[in-house]
């Protein structure tokens, strides 16, 4: 979904490489009708939410989730799925699909930039076929550090001094804090696993 934020072409190419037919669109009808919807995002939580609201993106995501239609959030596209984000002392309302806040990582080096392993949830579909030594590319200063959502959700964690959510699988709604499109073969496997589930 094109709402003015995110590395759209890189995400498009990565999805095409794993066999998906991809349309970059800001059209609500096309976004609602797609087999799967990817919500990318880079930069600030507030700016992403402003762009998303301009194209009724919150409503599109909510309608898809309510209908059981797959959505994948990536990086800030994951963060905006939470109820709120707090950046530079400013609190911004998110999409509210998940309760809780996205806050600054409590770490001596910010942003967290580079390759990290994750602790994939047992039974994860996104990380099927991947091992504990596979690494994913992160670039972020903020993250969800607690989970107050469904007890049925599959939670994948990573650590940058403190633990944070690296991925969530919650019914039709999935998200990754890392960039699968920049994560080489491991990231391609995550995207392939998501596409296979559509």
N, C-alpha and C. Protein backbone atom coordinates (compact mmCIF):
# COMPACT_ATOMS: atom_id res chain seq x y z
N UNK A 1 0.85 -1.18 0.00
CA UNK A 1 0.00 0.00 0.00
C UNK A 1 0.89 1.24 0.00
N UNK A 2 0.61 2.17 -0.90
CA UNK A 2 1.39 3.38 -1.04
C UNK A 2 0.70 4.52 -0.30
N UNK A 3 1.28 4.93 0.83
CA UNK A 3 0.73 6.08 1.55
C UNK A 3 1.83 7.12 1.79
N UNK A 4 2.85 7.08 0.92
CA UNK A 4 3.90 8.09 0.96
C UNK A 4 5.03 7.78 1.92
N UNK A 5 5.09 6.58 2.45
CA UNK A 5 6.16 6.23 3.37
C UNK A 5 6.57 4.78 3.15
N UNK A 6 7.86 4.57 3.05
CA UNK A 6 8.32 3.19 2.92
C UNK A 6 9.15 3.00 1.68
N UNK A 7 9.93 1.96 1.71
CA UNK A 7 10.82 1.63 0.60
C UNK A 7 10.02 0.75 -0.37
N UNK A 8 9.10 1.40 -1.09
CA UNK A 8 8.12 0.66 -1.89
C UNK A 8 8.74 -0.19 -2.97
N UNK A 9 9.66 0.38 -3.74
CA UNK A 9 10.23 -0.36 -4.88
C UNK A 9 11.05 -1.54 -4.40
N UNK A 10 11.79 -1.36 -3.32
CA UNK A 10 12.58 -2.46 -2.78
C UNK A 10 11.68 -3.59 -2.29
N UNK A 11 10.60 -3.22 -1.60
CA UNK A 11 9.64 -4.23 -1.13
C UNK A 11 8.95 -4.91 -2.30
N UNK A 12 8.61 -4.13 -3.32
CA UNK A 12 7.96 -4.69 -4.51
C UNK A 12 8.87 -5.72 -5.18
N UNK A 13 10.13 -5.36 -5.38
CA UNK A 13 11.07 -6.28 -6.03
C UNK A 13 11.27 -7.55 -5.20
N UNK A 14 11.38 -7.38 -3.88
CA UNK A 14 11.59 -8.55 -3.01
C UNK A 14 10.40 -9.51 -3.09
N UNK A 15 9.20 -8.97 -3.11
CA UNK A 15 8.00 -9.82 -3.21
C UNK A 15 7.91 -10.47 -4.58
N UNK A 16 8.27 -9.75 -5.62
CA UNK A 16 8.25 -10.33 -6.97
C UNK A 16 9.26 -11.46 -7.07
N UNK A 17 10.42 -11.32 -6.41
CA UNK A 17 11.45 -12.37 -6.45
C UNK A 17 10.96 -13.68 -5.85
N UNK A 18 10.01 -13.59 -4.90
CA UNK A 18 9.50 -14.83 -4.29
C UNK A 18 8.20 -15.28 -4.96
N UNK A 19 7.89 -14.69 -6.11
CA UNK A 19 6.79 -15.20 -6.92
C UNK A 19 5.47 -14.48 -6.80
N UNK A 20 5.43 -13.37 -6.05
CA UNK A 20 4.17 -12.64 -5.90
C UNK A 20 3.94 -11.69 -7.07
N UNK A 21 2.70 -11.53 -7.43
CA UNK A 21 2.29 -10.49 -8.38
C UNK A 21 1.97 -9.26 -7.55
N UNK A 22 2.69 -8.15 -7.79
CA UNK A 22 2.63 -7.00 -6.89
C UNK A 22 2.11 -5.77 -7.61
N UNK A 23 1.18 -5.07 -6.94
CA UNK A 23 0.70 -3.77 -7.41
C UNK A 23 0.90 -2.77 -6.29
N UNK A 24 1.63 -1.69 -6.59
CA UNK A 24 1.80 -0.60 -5.63
C UNK A 24 0.63 0.35 -5.83
N UNK A 25 -0.16 0.57 -4.78
CA UNK A 25 -1.38 1.35 -4.96
C UNK A 25 -1.73 2.15 -3.72
N UNK A 26 -2.39 3.29 -3.95
CA UNK A 26 -3.01 4.07 -2.88
C UNK A 26 -4.52 3.99 -3.00
N UNK A 27 -5.00 3.15 -3.93
CA UNK A 27 -6.43 3.02 -4.19
C UNK A 27 -7.07 2.08 -3.17
N UNK A 28 -8.09 2.56 -2.47
CA UNK A 28 -8.71 1.76 -1.41
C UNK A 28 -9.32 0.48 -1.95
N UNK A 29 -9.98 0.56 -3.10
CA UNK A 29 -10.61 -0.62 -3.67
C UNK A 29 -9.60 -1.70 -3.98
N UNK A 30 -8.48 -1.31 -4.59
CA UNK A 30 -7.44 -2.28 -4.93
C UNK A 30 -6.81 -2.86 -3.66
N UNK A 31 -6.59 -2.01 -2.65
CA UNK A 31 -5.98 -2.48 -1.41
C UNK A 31 -6.91 -3.44 -0.67
N UNK A 32 -8.20 -3.18 -0.73
CA UNK A 32 -9.16 -4.07 -0.07
C UNK A 32 -9.31 -5.39 -0.81
N UNK A 33 -9.17 -5.36 -2.13
CA UNK A 33 -9.41 -6.55 -2.95
C UNK A 33 -8.20 -7.47 -3.05
N UNK A 34 -7.01 -6.97 -2.76
CA UNK A 34 -5.79 -7.75 -2.94
C UNK A 34 -5.80 -9.01 -2.07
N UNK A 35 -5.14 -10.07 -2.54
CA UNK A 35 -5.02 -11.30 -1.75
C UNK A 35 -4.29 -11.03 -0.44
N UNK A 36 -3.26 -10.19 -0.51
CA UNK A 36 -2.50 -9.80 0.66
C UNK A 36 -2.13 -8.34 0.55
N UNK A 37 -2.02 -7.65 1.67
CA UNK A 37 -1.68 -6.23 1.68
C UNK A 37 -0.42 -6.03 2.52
N UNK A 38 0.60 -5.41 1.92
CA UNK A 38 1.83 -5.08 2.65
C UNK A 38 1.79 -3.60 2.99
N UNK A 39 2.03 -3.29 4.26
CA UNK A 39 2.08 -1.91 4.74
C UNK A 39 3.51 -1.62 5.15
N UNK A 40 4.29 -0.97 4.27
CA UNK A 40 5.67 -0.65 4.62
C UNK A 40 5.70 0.61 5.47
N UNK A 41 6.87 1.02 5.88
CA UNK A 41 6.99 2.27 6.61
C UNK A 41 8.41 2.54 7.01
N UNK A 42 8.85 3.77 6.82
CA UNK A 42 10.15 4.21 7.31
C UNK A 42 9.98 5.61 7.89
N UNK A 43 10.92 6.01 8.76
CA UNK A 43 10.86 7.35 9.32
C UNK A 43 10.09 7.39 10.62
N UNK A 44 9.33 8.46 10.80
CA UNK A 44 8.66 8.71 12.07
C UNK A 44 7.25 8.14 12.10
N UNK A 45 6.86 7.67 13.26
CA UNK A 45 5.52 7.12 13.49
C UNK A 45 4.46 8.15 13.09
N UNK A 46 4.61 9.39 13.57
CA UNK A 46 3.61 10.43 13.32
C UNK A 46 3.46 10.71 11.82
N UNK A 47 4.57 10.80 11.10
CA UNK A 47 4.51 11.06 9.66
C UNK A 47 3.84 9.92 8.92
N UNK A 48 4.13 8.70 9.34
CA UNK A 48 3.50 7.54 8.70
C UNK A 48 2.00 7.54 8.94
N UNK A 49 1.58 7.85 10.15
CA UNK A 49 0.15 7.89 10.45
C UNK A 49 -0.55 9.01 9.67
N UNK A 50 0.12 10.14 9.52
CA UNK A 50 -0.46 11.24 8.73
C UNK A 50 -0.70 10.80 7.30
N UNK A 51 0.30 10.15 6.70
CA UNK A 51 0.16 9.65 5.33
C UNK A 51 -0.91 8.59 5.21
N UNK A 52 -0.97 7.70 6.19
CA UNK A 52 -1.94 6.62 6.17
C UNK A 52 -3.37 7.16 6.25
N UNK A 53 -3.56 8.16 7.11
CA UNK A 53 -4.91 8.73 7.25
C UNK A 53 -5.38 9.41 5.97
N UNK A 54 -4.45 9.96 5.21
CA UNK A 54 -4.82 10.67 3.97
C UNK A 54 -5.46 9.73 2.94
N UNK A 55 -5.14 8.45 3.02
CA UNK A 55 -5.73 7.50 2.06
C UNK A 55 -6.67 6.52 2.75
N UNK A 56 -7.12 6.87 3.97
CA UNK A 56 -8.02 6.01 4.75
C UNK A 56 -7.39 4.64 5.02
N UNK A 57 -6.07 4.65 5.19
CA UNK A 57 -5.35 3.40 5.41
C UNK A 57 -5.75 2.66 6.66
N UNK A 58 -6.05 3.40 7.74
CA UNK A 58 -6.51 2.76 8.97
C UNK A 58 -7.76 1.92 8.71
N UNK A 59 -8.70 2.49 7.98
CA UNK A 59 -9.96 1.80 7.68
C UNK A 59 -9.71 0.57 6.81
N UNK A 60 -8.81 0.72 5.82
CA UNK A 60 -8.50 -0.39 4.93
C UNK A 60 -7.92 -1.56 5.73
N UNK A 61 -6.96 -1.26 6.60
CA UNK A 61 -6.35 -2.31 7.43
C UNK A 61 -7.40 -2.95 8.32
N UNK A 62 -8.21 -2.11 8.98
CA UNK A 62 -9.23 -2.64 9.90
C UNK A 62 -10.24 -3.52 9.17
N UNK A 63 -10.67 -3.10 7.99
CA UNK A 63 -11.65 -3.89 7.22
C UNK A 63 -11.05 -5.22 6.79
N UNK A 64 -9.80 -5.20 6.36
CA UNK A 64 -9.15 -6.45 5.94
C UNK A 64 -9.02 -7.41 7.12
N UNK A 65 -8.55 -6.89 8.25
CA UNK A 65 -8.36 -7.75 9.42
C UNK A 65 -9.70 -8.32 9.88
N UNK A 66 -10.74 -7.48 9.91
CA UNK A 66 -12.07 -7.94 10.34
C UNK A 66 -12.60 -9.04 9.42
N UNK A 67 -12.21 -8.99 8.15
CA UNK A 67 -12.67 -9.99 7.18
C UNK A 67 -11.72 -11.19 7.09
N UNK A 68 -10.66 -11.19 7.91
CA UNK A 68 -9.71 -12.31 7.89
C UNK A 68 -8.80 -12.30 6.69
N UNK A 69 -8.56 -11.11 6.09
CA UNK A 69 -7.72 -11.00 4.89
C UNK A 69 -6.31 -10.57 5.29
N UNK A 70 -5.28 -11.23 4.79
CA UNK A 70 -3.91 -11.01 5.27
C UNK A 70 -3.37 -9.59 5.06
N UNK A 71 -2.68 -9.12 6.10
CA UNK A 71 -1.96 -7.84 6.10
C UNK A 71 -0.59 -8.09 6.71
N UNK A 72 0.45 -7.52 6.10
CA UNK A 72 1.82 -7.61 6.62
C UNK A 72 2.38 -6.21 6.79
N UNK A 73 2.67 -5.84 8.03
CA UNK A 73 3.33 -4.56 8.32
C UNK A 73 4.83 -4.76 8.38
N UNK A 74 5.59 -3.77 7.88
CA UNK A 74 7.05 -3.87 7.86
C UNK A 74 7.66 -2.61 8.47
N UNK A 75 8.54 -2.78 9.44
CA UNK A 75 9.27 -1.72 10.14
C UNK A 75 8.27 -0.74 10.77
N UNK A 76 8.24 0.53 10.37
CA UNK A 76 7.26 1.44 10.96
C UNK A 76 5.85 0.99 10.59
N UNK A 77 5.71 0.25 9.49
CA UNK A 77 4.43 -0.35 9.14
C UNK A 77 3.97 -1.37 10.17
N UNK A 78 4.89 -1.91 10.97
CA UNK A 78 4.52 -2.74 12.12
C UNK A 78 4.15 -1.85 13.29
N UNK A 79 4.96 -0.83 13.53
CA UNK A 79 4.75 0.02 14.70
C UNK A 79 3.39 0.69 14.69
N UNK A 80 2.93 1.16 13.55
CA UNK A 80 1.67 1.89 13.48
C UNK A 80 0.45 0.99 13.73
N UNK A 81 0.65 -0.31 13.76
CA UNK A 81 -0.45 -1.22 14.07
C UNK A 81 -0.81 -1.18 15.56
N UNK A 82 0.09 -0.65 16.39
CA UNK A 82 -0.17 -0.54 17.82
C UNK A 82 -1.04 0.69 18.12
N UNK A 83 -1.52 0.77 19.35
CA UNK A 83 -2.45 1.84 19.72
C UNK A 83 -1.82 3.22 19.66
N UNK A 84 -0.52 3.29 20.00
CA UNK A 84 0.11 4.60 19.98
C UNK A 84 1.62 4.48 19.85
N UNK A 85 2.22 5.57 19.41
CA UNK A 85 3.66 5.68 19.34
C UNK A 85 4.09 6.93 20.09
N UNK A 86 5.24 6.84 20.78
CA UNK A 86 5.76 7.98 21.53
C UNK A 86 7.16 8.27 21.01
N UNK A 87 7.32 9.41 20.33
CA UNK A 87 8.61 9.81 19.78
C UNK A 87 8.88 11.26 20.17
N UNK A 88 10.06 11.52 20.73
CA UNK A 88 10.47 12.88 21.11
C UNK A 88 9.44 13.53 22.03
N UNK A 89 8.85 12.72 22.91
CA UNK A 89 7.87 13.23 23.85
C UNK A 89 6.49 13.47 23.27
N UNK A 90 6.31 13.18 21.98
CA UNK A 90 5.02 13.38 21.33
C UNK A 90 4.32 12.03 21.19
N UNK A 91 3.08 11.95 21.67
CA UNK A 91 2.31 10.71 21.56
C UNK A 91 1.37 10.82 20.37
N UNK A 92 1.40 9.82 19.50
CA UNK A 92 0.57 9.79 18.30
C UNK A 92 -0.30 8.54 18.32
N UNK A 93 -1.55 8.72 18.02
CA UNK A 93 -2.46 7.59 17.95
C UNK A 93 -2.14 6.73 16.73
N UNK A 94 -2.05 5.41 16.95
CA UNK A 94 -1.80 4.48 15.86
C UNK A 94 -3.09 3.87 15.35
N UNK A 95 -2.97 2.79 14.61
CA UNK A 95 -4.15 2.12 14.04
C UNK A 95 -4.96 1.38 15.09
N UNK A 96 -4.33 1.01 16.21
CA UNK A 96 -5.06 0.38 17.29
C UNK A 96 -5.43 -1.07 17.06
N UNK A 97 -4.78 -1.72 16.12
CA UNK A 97 -5.05 -3.16 15.94
C UNK A 97 -4.53 -3.96 17.13
N UNK A 98 -3.46 -3.47 17.74
CA UNK A 98 -2.90 -4.09 18.93
C UNK A 98 -2.80 -3.04 20.04
N UNK A 99 -3.06 -3.43 21.30
CA UNK A 99 -2.89 -2.47 22.39
C UNK A 99 -1.42 -2.20 22.65
N UNK A 100 -1.18 -1.12 23.36
CA UNK A 100 0.19 -0.84 23.77
C UNK A 100 0.85 0.25 22.95
N UNK A 101 2.09 0.56 23.36
CA UNK A 101 2.82 1.68 22.78
C UNK A 101 4.14 1.24 22.17
N UNK A 102 4.55 1.98 21.16
CA UNK A 102 5.88 1.86 20.58
C UNK A 102 6.71 2.99 21.19
N UNK A 103 7.83 2.64 21.82
CA UNK A 103 8.64 3.63 22.52
C UNK A 103 10.11 3.48 22.13
N UNK A 104 10.91 4.45 22.57
CA UNK A 104 12.34 4.45 22.23
C UNK A 104 13.05 3.27 22.90
N UNK A 105 13.92 2.64 22.17
CA UNK A 105 14.72 1.56 22.74
C UNK A 105 15.66 2.14 23.79
N UNK A 106 15.78 1.43 24.90
CA UNK A 106 16.67 1.85 25.97
C UNK A 106 18.02 1.18 25.74
N UNK A 107 18.82 1.80 24.88
CA UNK A 107 20.11 1.21 24.50
C UNK A 107 21.14 2.32 24.30
N UNK A 108 22.41 2.03 24.54
CA UNK A 108 23.43 3.07 24.43
C UNK A 108 23.69 3.51 22.99
N UNK A 109 23.41 2.64 22.03
CA UNK A 109 23.60 2.99 20.62
C UNK A 109 22.24 2.96 19.92
N UNK A 110 21.84 4.12 19.43
CA UNK A 110 20.58 4.28 18.70
C UNK A 110 20.90 5.06 17.43
N UNK A 111 20.38 4.70 16.27
CA UNK A 111 19.45 3.60 16.07
C UNK A 111 20.11 2.22 16.15
N UNK A 112 19.27 1.23 16.37
CA UNK A 112 19.69 -0.16 16.24
C UNK A 112 19.75 -0.43 14.74
N UNK A 113 20.97 -0.55 14.24
CA UNK A 113 21.15 -0.71 12.79
C UNK A 113 22.09 -1.86 12.53
N UNK A 114 21.60 -2.83 11.77
CA UNK A 114 22.45 -3.95 11.40
C UNK A 114 21.72 -5.27 11.52
N UNK A 115 22.52 -6.33 11.54
CA UNK A 115 21.99 -7.70 11.46
C UNK A 115 21.85 -8.29 12.85
N UNK A 116 20.71 -8.92 13.09
CA UNK A 116 20.43 -9.53 14.39
C UNK A 116 19.75 -10.87 14.20
N UNK A 117 20.00 -11.77 15.15
CA UNK A 117 19.22 -13.00 15.21
C UNK A 117 17.91 -12.69 15.92
N UNK A 118 16.94 -13.57 15.78
CA UNK A 118 15.65 -13.43 16.47
C UNK A 118 15.32 -14.75 17.16
N UNK A 119 14.42 -14.69 18.13
CA UNK A 119 13.91 -15.89 18.78
C UNK A 119 12.50 -16.12 18.26
N UNK A 120 12.41 -16.91 17.21
CA UNK A 120 11.13 -17.12 16.55
C UNK A 120 10.17 -17.87 17.45
N UNK A 121 8.91 -17.50 17.35
CA UNK A 121 7.86 -18.17 18.12
C UNK A 121 7.74 -19.63 17.68
N UNK A 122 7.56 -20.56 18.61
CA UNK A 122 7.29 -21.94 18.21
C UNK A 122 6.04 -22.00 17.33
N UNK A 123 6.12 -22.73 16.25
CA UNK A 123 4.99 -22.86 15.34
C UNK A 123 4.81 -21.70 14.38
N UNK A 124 5.79 -20.80 14.33
CA UNK A 124 5.69 -19.64 13.45
C UNK A 124 5.60 -20.05 11.99
N UNK A 125 4.68 -19.42 11.27
CA UNK A 125 4.59 -19.62 9.82
C UNK A 125 5.62 -18.76 9.10
N UNK A 126 5.82 -17.52 9.58
CA UNK A 126 6.76 -16.61 8.92
C UNK A 126 8.18 -17.16 8.91
N UNK A 127 8.57 -17.82 10.01
CA UNK A 127 9.96 -18.27 10.14
C UNK A 127 10.13 -19.76 9.85
N UNK A 128 9.14 -20.35 9.20
CA UNK A 128 9.20 -21.77 8.84
C UNK A 128 10.45 -22.04 7.99
N UNK A 129 11.20 -23.05 8.38
CA UNK A 129 12.40 -23.42 7.63
C UNK A 129 13.64 -22.63 7.98
N UNK A 130 13.52 -21.66 8.87
CA UNK A 130 14.67 -20.84 9.27
C UNK A 130 15.18 -21.29 10.63
N UNK A 131 16.46 -21.05 10.86
CA UNK A 131 17.08 -21.51 12.11
C UNK A 131 17.45 -20.36 13.03
N UNK A 132 17.90 -20.68 14.23
CA UNK A 132 18.22 -19.66 15.24
C UNK A 132 19.41 -18.79 14.87
N UNK A 133 20.22 -19.21 13.90
CA UNK A 133 21.39 -18.41 13.51
C UNK A 133 21.12 -17.51 12.31
N UNK A 134 19.93 -17.61 11.73
CA UNK A 134 19.61 -16.72 10.61
C UNK A 134 19.48 -15.30 11.12
N UNK A 135 19.99 -14.37 10.33
CA UNK A 135 20.03 -12.96 10.75
C UNK A 135 19.14 -12.11 9.85
N UNK A 136 18.61 -11.03 10.45
CA UNK A 136 17.71 -10.12 9.76
C UNK A 136 18.20 -8.69 9.95
N UNK A 137 17.88 -7.84 8.97
CA UNK A 137 18.40 -6.48 8.98
C UNK A 137 17.42 -5.52 9.64
N UNK A 138 17.89 -4.86 10.69
CA UNK A 138 17.10 -3.88 11.43
C UNK A 138 17.68 -2.49 11.26
N UNK A 139 16.81 -1.50 11.23
CA UNK A 139 17.23 -0.10 11.35
C UNK A 139 16.07 0.66 11.98
N UNK A 140 16.19 0.91 13.30
CA UNK A 140 15.10 1.55 14.05
C UNK A 140 15.61 2.04 15.39
N UNK A 141 14.92 3.04 15.92
CA UNK A 141 15.20 3.56 17.26
C UNK A 141 14.06 3.28 18.23
N UNK A 142 12.92 2.86 17.69
CA UNK A 142 11.72 2.63 18.48
C UNK A 142 11.20 1.23 18.20
N UNK A 143 10.48 0.68 19.17
CA UNK A 143 9.92 -0.66 19.01
C UNK A 143 8.87 -0.90 20.08
N UNK A 144 8.08 -1.94 19.88
CA UNK A 144 7.17 -2.41 20.92
C UNK A 144 7.95 -3.33 21.84
N UNK A 145 7.95 -3.02 23.12
CA UNK A 145 8.76 -3.80 24.06
C UNK A 145 7.91 -4.68 24.96
N UNK A 146 6.59 -4.55 24.84
CA UNK A 146 5.67 -5.39 25.62
C UNK A 146 4.53 -5.81 24.72
N UNK A 147 3.87 -6.88 25.12
CA UNK A 147 2.72 -7.38 24.35
C UNK A 147 1.52 -7.49 25.28
N UNK A 148 0.43 -6.85 24.92
CA UNK A 148 -0.80 -6.92 25.71
C UNK A 148 -1.96 -7.39 24.85
N UNK A 149 -1.64 -7.92 23.67
CA UNK A 149 -2.67 -8.36 22.74
C UNK A 149 -3.10 -9.79 23.00
N UNK A 150 -3.61 -10.42 21.96
CA UNK A 150 -4.16 -11.77 22.05
C UNK A 150 -3.12 -12.77 22.56
N UNK A 151 -3.57 -13.63 23.45
CA UNK A 151 -2.68 -14.69 23.95
C UNK A 151 -2.42 -15.75 22.89
N UNK A 152 -3.20 -15.71 21.81
CA UNK A 152 -3.03 -16.66 20.71
C UNK A 152 -1.94 -16.21 19.73
N UNK A 153 -1.54 -14.95 19.80
CA UNK A 153 -0.56 -14.42 18.85
C UNK A 153 0.79 -15.10 19.03
N UNK A 154 1.49 -15.26 17.91
CA UNK A 154 2.85 -15.80 17.94
C UNK A 154 3.82 -14.63 17.95
N UNK A 155 4.67 -14.57 18.97
CA UNK A 155 5.56 -13.44 19.18
C UNK A 155 7.01 -13.86 18.96
N UNK A 156 7.70 -13.12 18.12
CA UNK A 156 9.12 -13.34 17.86
C UNK A 156 9.88 -12.14 18.43
N UNK A 157 10.91 -12.42 19.22
CA UNK A 157 11.64 -11.37 19.93
C UNK A 157 13.07 -11.24 19.42
N UNK A 158 13.63 -10.05 19.57
CA UNK A 158 15.05 -9.80 19.34
C UNK A 158 15.54 -8.93 20.49
N UNK A 159 16.84 -8.74 20.58
CA UNK A 159 17.40 -7.93 21.66
C UNK A 159 18.41 -6.94 21.13
N UNK A 160 18.25 -5.69 21.54
CA UNK A 160 19.26 -4.65 21.35
C UNK A 160 19.40 -3.99 22.72
N UNK A 161 20.20 -4.60 23.54
CA UNK A 161 20.32 -4.37 24.98
C UNK A 161 19.05 -4.77 25.72
N UNK A 162 17.89 -4.38 25.21
CA UNK A 162 16.62 -4.78 25.82
C UNK A 162 15.82 -5.60 24.80
N UNK A 163 14.96 -6.52 25.27
CA UNK A 163 14.14 -7.28 24.33
C UNK A 163 13.09 -6.38 23.67
N UNK A 164 12.77 -6.68 22.42
CA UNK A 164 11.69 -5.99 21.72
C UNK A 164 11.07 -6.96 20.73
N UNK A 165 9.85 -6.65 20.32
CA UNK A 165 9.15 -7.52 19.37
C UNK A 165 9.76 -7.37 17.98
N UNK A 166 10.26 -8.47 17.44
CA UNK A 166 10.82 -8.48 16.09
C UNK A 166 9.77 -8.87 15.06
N UNK A 167 8.73 -9.60 15.49
CA UNK A 167 7.65 -9.99 14.58
C UNK A 167 6.46 -10.45 15.40
N UNK A 168 5.29 -10.27 14.81
CA UNK A 168 4.04 -10.73 15.42
C UNK A 168 3.22 -11.42 14.34
N UNK A 169 2.62 -12.56 14.70
CA UNK A 169 1.66 -13.25 13.82
C UNK A 169 0.38 -13.41 14.62
N UNK A 170 -0.65 -12.69 14.20
CA UNK A 170 -1.89 -12.62 14.97
C UNK A 170 -3.07 -12.76 14.00
N UNK A 171 -3.44 -14.01 13.72
CA UNK A 171 -4.50 -14.25 12.74
C UNK A 171 -4.08 -13.73 11.37
N UNK A 172 -4.91 -12.90 10.72
CA UNK A 172 -4.56 -12.40 9.39
C UNK A 172 -3.52 -11.28 9.42
N UNK A 173 -3.21 -10.78 10.61
CA UNK A 173 -2.32 -9.64 10.74
C UNK A 173 -0.94 -10.08 11.20
N UNK A 174 0.06 -9.83 10.35
CA UNK A 174 1.44 -10.16 10.67
C UNK A 174 2.30 -8.92 10.50
N UNK A 175 3.44 -8.90 11.15
CA UNK A 175 4.32 -7.74 11.02
C UNK A 175 5.74 -8.12 11.42
N UNK A 176 6.69 -7.39 10.83
CA UNK A 176 8.10 -7.55 11.20
C UNK A 176 8.70 -6.19 11.47
N UNK A 177 9.49 -6.10 12.55
CA UNK A 177 10.22 -4.85 12.83
C UNK A 177 11.43 -4.75 11.90
N UNK A 178 12.00 -5.86 11.53
CA UNK A 178 13.13 -5.85 10.59
C UNK A 178 12.62 -5.66 9.16
N UNK A 179 13.55 -5.41 8.27
CA UNK A 179 13.23 -5.25 6.85
C UNK A 179 13.49 -6.57 6.12
N UNK A 180 12.45 -7.36 5.83
CA UNK A 180 12.72 -8.61 5.11
C UNK A 180 13.31 -8.36 3.72
N UNK A 181 12.94 -7.24 3.10
CA UNK A 181 13.43 -6.95 1.75
C UNK A 181 14.91 -6.60 1.73
N UNK A 182 15.50 -6.35 2.92
CA UNK A 182 16.94 -6.05 3.01
C UNK A 182 17.69 -7.14 3.74
N UNK A 183 17.00 -8.27 4.01
CA UNK A 183 17.56 -9.31 4.86
C UNK A 183 18.02 -10.54 4.10
N UNK A 184 18.39 -10.37 2.83
CA UNK A 184 18.96 -11.47 2.07
C UNK A 184 18.06 -12.69 1.98
N UNK A 185 18.69 -13.87 2.00
CA UNK A 185 17.94 -15.12 1.83
C UNK A 185 16.95 -15.35 2.97
N UNK A 186 17.33 -14.97 4.19
CA UNK A 186 16.43 -15.18 5.33
C UNK A 186 15.18 -14.32 5.18
N UNK A 187 15.37 -13.08 4.77
CA UNK A 187 14.22 -12.20 4.56
C UNK A 187 13.34 -12.68 3.42
N UNK A 188 13.98 -13.18 2.36
CA UNK A 188 13.22 -13.73 1.23
C UNK A 188 12.39 -14.92 1.69
N UNK A 189 12.94 -15.73 2.59
CA UNK A 189 12.19 -16.89 3.10
C UNK A 189 10.97 -16.43 3.89
N UNK A 190 11.12 -15.37 4.69
CA UNK A 190 9.98 -14.84 5.45
C UNK A 190 8.89 -14.36 4.50
N UNK A 191 9.28 -13.61 3.47
CA UNK A 191 8.30 -13.13 2.49
C UNK A 191 7.65 -14.28 1.74
N UNK A 192 8.44 -15.27 1.36
CA UNK A 192 7.92 -16.43 0.66
C UNK A 192 6.91 -17.18 1.53
N UNK A 193 7.24 -17.32 2.81
CA UNK A 193 6.33 -18.01 3.73
C UNK A 193 5.02 -17.23 3.85
N UNK A 194 5.10 -15.90 3.90
CA UNK A 194 3.88 -15.10 3.99
C UNK A 194 3.04 -15.23 2.73
N UNK A 195 3.71 -15.14 1.58
CA UNK A 195 2.99 -15.25 0.28
C UNK A 195 2.34 -16.63 0.15
N UNK A 196 3.03 -17.66 0.59
CA UNK A 196 2.47 -19.01 0.51
C UNK A 196 1.19 -19.15 1.33
N UNK A 197 1.06 -18.34 2.38
CA UNK A 197 -0.11 -18.41 3.23
C UNK A 197 -1.31 -17.63 2.73
N UNK A 198 -1.14 -16.92 1.61
CA UNK A 198 -2.25 -16.09 1.10
C UNK A 198 -3.34 -16.96 0.48
